[in-house]
Coordinates of C-alpha atoms and ligand atoms in Angstrom, one line a residue:
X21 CA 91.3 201.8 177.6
X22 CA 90.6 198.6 176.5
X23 CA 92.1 198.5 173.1
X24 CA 95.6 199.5 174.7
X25 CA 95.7 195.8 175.7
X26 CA 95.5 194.4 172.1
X27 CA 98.1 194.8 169.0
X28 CA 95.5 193.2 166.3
X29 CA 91.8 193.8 166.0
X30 CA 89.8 191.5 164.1
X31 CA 86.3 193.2 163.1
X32 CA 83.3 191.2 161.5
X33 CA 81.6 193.7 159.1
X34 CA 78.1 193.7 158.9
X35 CA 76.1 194.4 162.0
X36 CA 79.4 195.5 164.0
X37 CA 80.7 197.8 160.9
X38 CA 77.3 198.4 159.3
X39 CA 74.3 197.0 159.1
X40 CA 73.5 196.4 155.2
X41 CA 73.8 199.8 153.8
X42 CA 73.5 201.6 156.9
X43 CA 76.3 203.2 159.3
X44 CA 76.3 201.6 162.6
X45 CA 76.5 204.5 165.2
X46 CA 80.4 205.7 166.1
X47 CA 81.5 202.6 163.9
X48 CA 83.9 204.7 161.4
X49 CA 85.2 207.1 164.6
X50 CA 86.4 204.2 167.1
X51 CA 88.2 202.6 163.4
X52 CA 89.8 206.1 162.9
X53 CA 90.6 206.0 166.3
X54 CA 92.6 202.8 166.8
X55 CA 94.2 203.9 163.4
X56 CA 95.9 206.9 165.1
X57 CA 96.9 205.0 168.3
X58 CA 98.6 202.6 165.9
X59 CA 97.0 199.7 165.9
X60 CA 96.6 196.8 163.2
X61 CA 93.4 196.0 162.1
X62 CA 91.9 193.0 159.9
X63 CA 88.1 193.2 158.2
X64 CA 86.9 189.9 158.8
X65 CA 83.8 188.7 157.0
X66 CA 82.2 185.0 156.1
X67 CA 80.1 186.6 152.9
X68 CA 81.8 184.3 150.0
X69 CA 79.7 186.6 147.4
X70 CA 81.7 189.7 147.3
X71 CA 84.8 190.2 146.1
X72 CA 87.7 192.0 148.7
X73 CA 87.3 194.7 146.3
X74 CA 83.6 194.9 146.8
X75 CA 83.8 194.7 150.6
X76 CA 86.4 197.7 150.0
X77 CA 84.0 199.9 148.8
X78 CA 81.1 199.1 151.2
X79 CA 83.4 200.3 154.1
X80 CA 84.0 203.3 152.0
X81 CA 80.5 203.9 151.5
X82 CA 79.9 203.5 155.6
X83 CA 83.0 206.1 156.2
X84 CA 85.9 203.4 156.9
X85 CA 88.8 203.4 154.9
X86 CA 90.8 200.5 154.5
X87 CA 93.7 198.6 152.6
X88 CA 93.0 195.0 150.1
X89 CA 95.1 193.7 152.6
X90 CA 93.2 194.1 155.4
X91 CA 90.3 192.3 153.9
X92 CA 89.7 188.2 154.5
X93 CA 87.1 186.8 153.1
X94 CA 86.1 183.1 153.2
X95 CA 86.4 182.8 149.7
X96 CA 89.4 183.9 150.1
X97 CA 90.3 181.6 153.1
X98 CA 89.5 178.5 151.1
X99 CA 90.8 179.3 147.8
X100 CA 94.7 180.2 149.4
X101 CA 93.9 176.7 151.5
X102 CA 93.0 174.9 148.3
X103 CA 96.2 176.3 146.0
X104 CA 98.5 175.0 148.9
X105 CA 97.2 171.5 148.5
X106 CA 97.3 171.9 144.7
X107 CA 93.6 171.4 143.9
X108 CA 93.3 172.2 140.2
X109 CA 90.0 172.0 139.3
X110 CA 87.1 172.6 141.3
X111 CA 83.1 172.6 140.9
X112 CA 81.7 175.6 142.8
X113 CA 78.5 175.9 143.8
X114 CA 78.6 179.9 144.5
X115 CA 79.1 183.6 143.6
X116 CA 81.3 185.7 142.0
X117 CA 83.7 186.6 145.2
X118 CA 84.2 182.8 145.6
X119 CA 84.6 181.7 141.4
X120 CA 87.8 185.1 141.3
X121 CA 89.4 184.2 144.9
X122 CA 89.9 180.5 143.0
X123 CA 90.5 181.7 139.5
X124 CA 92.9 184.0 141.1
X125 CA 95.0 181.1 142.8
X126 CA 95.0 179.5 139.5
X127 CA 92.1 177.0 139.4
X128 CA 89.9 175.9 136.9
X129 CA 86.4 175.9 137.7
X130 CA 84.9 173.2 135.8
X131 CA 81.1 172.8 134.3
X132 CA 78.4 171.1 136.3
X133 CA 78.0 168.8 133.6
X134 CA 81.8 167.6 133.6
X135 CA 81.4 166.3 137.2
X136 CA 84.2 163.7 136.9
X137 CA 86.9 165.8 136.3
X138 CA 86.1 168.4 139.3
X139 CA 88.7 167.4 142.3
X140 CA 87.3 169.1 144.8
X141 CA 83.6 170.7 145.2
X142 CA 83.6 173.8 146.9
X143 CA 80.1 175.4 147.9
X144 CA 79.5 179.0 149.5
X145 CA 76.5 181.3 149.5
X146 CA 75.0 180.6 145.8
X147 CA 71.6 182.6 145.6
X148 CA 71.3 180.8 141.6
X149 CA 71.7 177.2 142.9
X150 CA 69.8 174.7 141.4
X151 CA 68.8 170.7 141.5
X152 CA 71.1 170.7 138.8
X153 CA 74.0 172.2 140.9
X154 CA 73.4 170.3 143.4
X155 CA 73.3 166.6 141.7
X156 CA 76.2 167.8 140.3
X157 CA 78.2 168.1 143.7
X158 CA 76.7 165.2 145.1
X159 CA 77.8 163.1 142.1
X160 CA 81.4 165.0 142.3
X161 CA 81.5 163.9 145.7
X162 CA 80.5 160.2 145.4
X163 CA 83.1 160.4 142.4
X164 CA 85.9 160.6 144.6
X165 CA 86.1 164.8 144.8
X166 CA 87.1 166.6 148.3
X167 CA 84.2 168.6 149.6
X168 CA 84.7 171.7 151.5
X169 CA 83.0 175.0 152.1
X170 CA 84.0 178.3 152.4
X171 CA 81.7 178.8 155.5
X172 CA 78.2 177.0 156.7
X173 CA 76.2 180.3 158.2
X174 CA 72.5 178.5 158.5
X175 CA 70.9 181.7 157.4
X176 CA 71.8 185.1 155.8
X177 CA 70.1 188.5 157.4
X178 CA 68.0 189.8 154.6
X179 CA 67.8 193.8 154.6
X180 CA 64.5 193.4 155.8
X181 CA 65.0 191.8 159.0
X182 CA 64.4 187.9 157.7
X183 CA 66.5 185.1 157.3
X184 CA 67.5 183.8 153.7
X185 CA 69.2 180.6 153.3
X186 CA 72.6 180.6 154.0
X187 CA 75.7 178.7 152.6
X188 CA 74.6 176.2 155.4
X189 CA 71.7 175.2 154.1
X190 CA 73.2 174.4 150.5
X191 CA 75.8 172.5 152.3
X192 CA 73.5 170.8 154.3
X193 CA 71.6 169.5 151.1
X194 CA 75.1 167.9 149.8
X195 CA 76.1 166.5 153.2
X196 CA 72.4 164.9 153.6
X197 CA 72.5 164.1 150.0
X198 CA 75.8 162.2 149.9
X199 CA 77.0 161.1 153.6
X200 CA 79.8 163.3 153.3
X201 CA 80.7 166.4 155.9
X202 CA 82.2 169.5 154.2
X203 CA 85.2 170.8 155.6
X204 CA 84.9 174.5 156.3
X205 CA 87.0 177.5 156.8
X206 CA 85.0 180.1 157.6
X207 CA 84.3 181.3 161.0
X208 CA 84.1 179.7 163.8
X209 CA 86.3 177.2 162.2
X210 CA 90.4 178.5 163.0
X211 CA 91.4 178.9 159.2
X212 CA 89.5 182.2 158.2
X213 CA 90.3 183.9 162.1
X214 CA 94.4 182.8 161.3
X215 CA 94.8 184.1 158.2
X216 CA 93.0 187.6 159.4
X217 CA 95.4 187.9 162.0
X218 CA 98.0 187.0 159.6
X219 CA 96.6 190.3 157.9
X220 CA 97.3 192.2 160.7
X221 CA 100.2 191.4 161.9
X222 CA 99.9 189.5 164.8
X223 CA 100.2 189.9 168.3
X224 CA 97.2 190.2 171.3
X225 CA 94.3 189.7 169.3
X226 CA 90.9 190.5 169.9
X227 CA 87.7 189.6 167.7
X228 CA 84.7 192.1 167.9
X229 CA 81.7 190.2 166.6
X230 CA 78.0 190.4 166.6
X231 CA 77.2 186.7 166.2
X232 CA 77.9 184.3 169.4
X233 CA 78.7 181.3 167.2
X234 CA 80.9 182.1 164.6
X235 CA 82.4 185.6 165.7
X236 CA 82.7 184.6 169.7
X237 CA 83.1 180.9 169.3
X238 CA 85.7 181.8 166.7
X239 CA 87.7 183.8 168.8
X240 CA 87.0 180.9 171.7
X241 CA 88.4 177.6 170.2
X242 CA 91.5 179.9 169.7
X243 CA 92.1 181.0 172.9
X244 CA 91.7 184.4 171.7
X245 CA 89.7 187.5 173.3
X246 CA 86.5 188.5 171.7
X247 CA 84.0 191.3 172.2
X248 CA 80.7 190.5 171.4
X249 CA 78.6 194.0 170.1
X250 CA 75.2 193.8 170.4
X251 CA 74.3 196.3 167.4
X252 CA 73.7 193.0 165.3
X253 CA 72.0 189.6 165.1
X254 CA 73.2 188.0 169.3
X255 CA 72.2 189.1 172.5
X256 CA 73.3 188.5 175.8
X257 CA 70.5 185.9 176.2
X258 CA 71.9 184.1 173.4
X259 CA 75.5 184.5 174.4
X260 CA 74.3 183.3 178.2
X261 CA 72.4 179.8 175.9
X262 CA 75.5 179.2 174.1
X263 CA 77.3 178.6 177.2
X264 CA 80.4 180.7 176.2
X265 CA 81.9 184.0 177.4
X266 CA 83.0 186.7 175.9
X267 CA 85.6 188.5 177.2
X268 CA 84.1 191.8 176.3
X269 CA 80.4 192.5 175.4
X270 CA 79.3 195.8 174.1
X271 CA 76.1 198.1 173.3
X272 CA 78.5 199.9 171.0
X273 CA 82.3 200.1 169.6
X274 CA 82.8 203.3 171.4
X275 CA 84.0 201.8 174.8
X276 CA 87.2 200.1 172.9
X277 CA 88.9 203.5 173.0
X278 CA 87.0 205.5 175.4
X279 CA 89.4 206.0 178.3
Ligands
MG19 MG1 78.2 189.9 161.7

């Protein structure tokens, strides 16, 4: 079987886990699975919004029980990125799973209207954003603050099949706005991908992911394996326009462990 050739699985959540709040089909069996033939396993998603301990109980809810530290998150990504440099005090533009992952590496998130003291400007998915928020991270910026991102997904699947704005597209506004390009840690970038494998342990790694270019590209400018599901937003046409393989791709989770 095909997961007998890996140590560490690395599994985006939503459309290869679940699809919002529904199960995706043999899902929670092929987890349970690779649980009993040992294996390490790392829940990998580039949602800033949620907390870990929120993504914990939306795997519960779809049958998959996991440990906190199995979970990375790109909030979480960016803020352990940001303590090692010693950022203190940041300006975020985004929701409550990113504002705790950087209180909870001791930063101070400072007030839009105290730009000058911010030293670095850190934007993820931020559904309340605002001209205000953003003047206030362009004029961070141009004051001299670092500007990263915790990921850059152009769009967000909407429960009902449509595509919101993503953290992309409030980075996007900054970087036009100012000149500047955000650094980013989320998937495909190597940051959010080494710190999930970190999670589990190392070893032969393998990325399962529904999206050809964070999940597969991810997994690609690694070196890594990747298996590319198609129960989500890519298909094999859009894998076969990217130009990139994948070293698996998959109607369903099933054939990791089927023999
Ligand atoms: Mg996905």
């Amino acid at each position: 079987m095909i997961a007998s050739r890996y140590d560490a699985f690395l599994f985006d959540l939503d459309g290869v886990l679940y699809r919002g709040h529904q199960p995706i089909h043999g899902a929670a069996e092929t987890v349970a699975t690779l649980r009993e033939l040992g294996k390490s396993l790392s829940f990998v998603t580039n949602n800033s919004a949620r907390t870990p301990e929120a993504v914990l109980d939306h795997l519960a809810s779809v049958g998959i029980a996991a440990a906190l530290g199995e979970i990375e998150t790109s909030a979480l990504t960016t803020a352990a990125a940001l303590a090692q440099r010693g950022c203190g005090r940041a300006l975020v533009l985004g929701e409550e799973g990113l504002r705790t992952a950087l209180m909870d590496v001791g930063m101070e998130l400072v007030d839009p209207g105290d730009v000058v003291r911010a030293d670095v400007v850190v934007i993820g998915w931020d559904r309340t954003v605002t001209y205000e928020t953003l003047r206030a991270a362009s004029l961070a910026i141009q004051a001299g603050a670092e500007f990263v991102a915790s990921n850059a997904d152009a769009s967000y699947p909407a429960p009902d099949g449509r595509n919101w704005p993503g953290a992309g597209a409030i980075v996007a506004a900054v970087e036009t706005a100012t000149g500047h390009r955000a650094e980013v840690f989320g998937k495909p970038f190597a940051p959010i991908l080494l710190a999930a494998r970190e999670r589990a342990g190392g070893g032969r790694t393998l990325v399962i992911g529904d999206r050809v270019e964070t999940d597969i590209e991810g997994a690609r400018r690694l070196g890594w394996d990747s298996m590319l599901v198609l129960t989500g937003v890519s298909t094999v046409e859009d894998l076969r326009a990217a130009g990139i393989s994948s070293t698996y791709v998959a109607d369903d989770l099933g054939v990791l462990v089927a023999s």
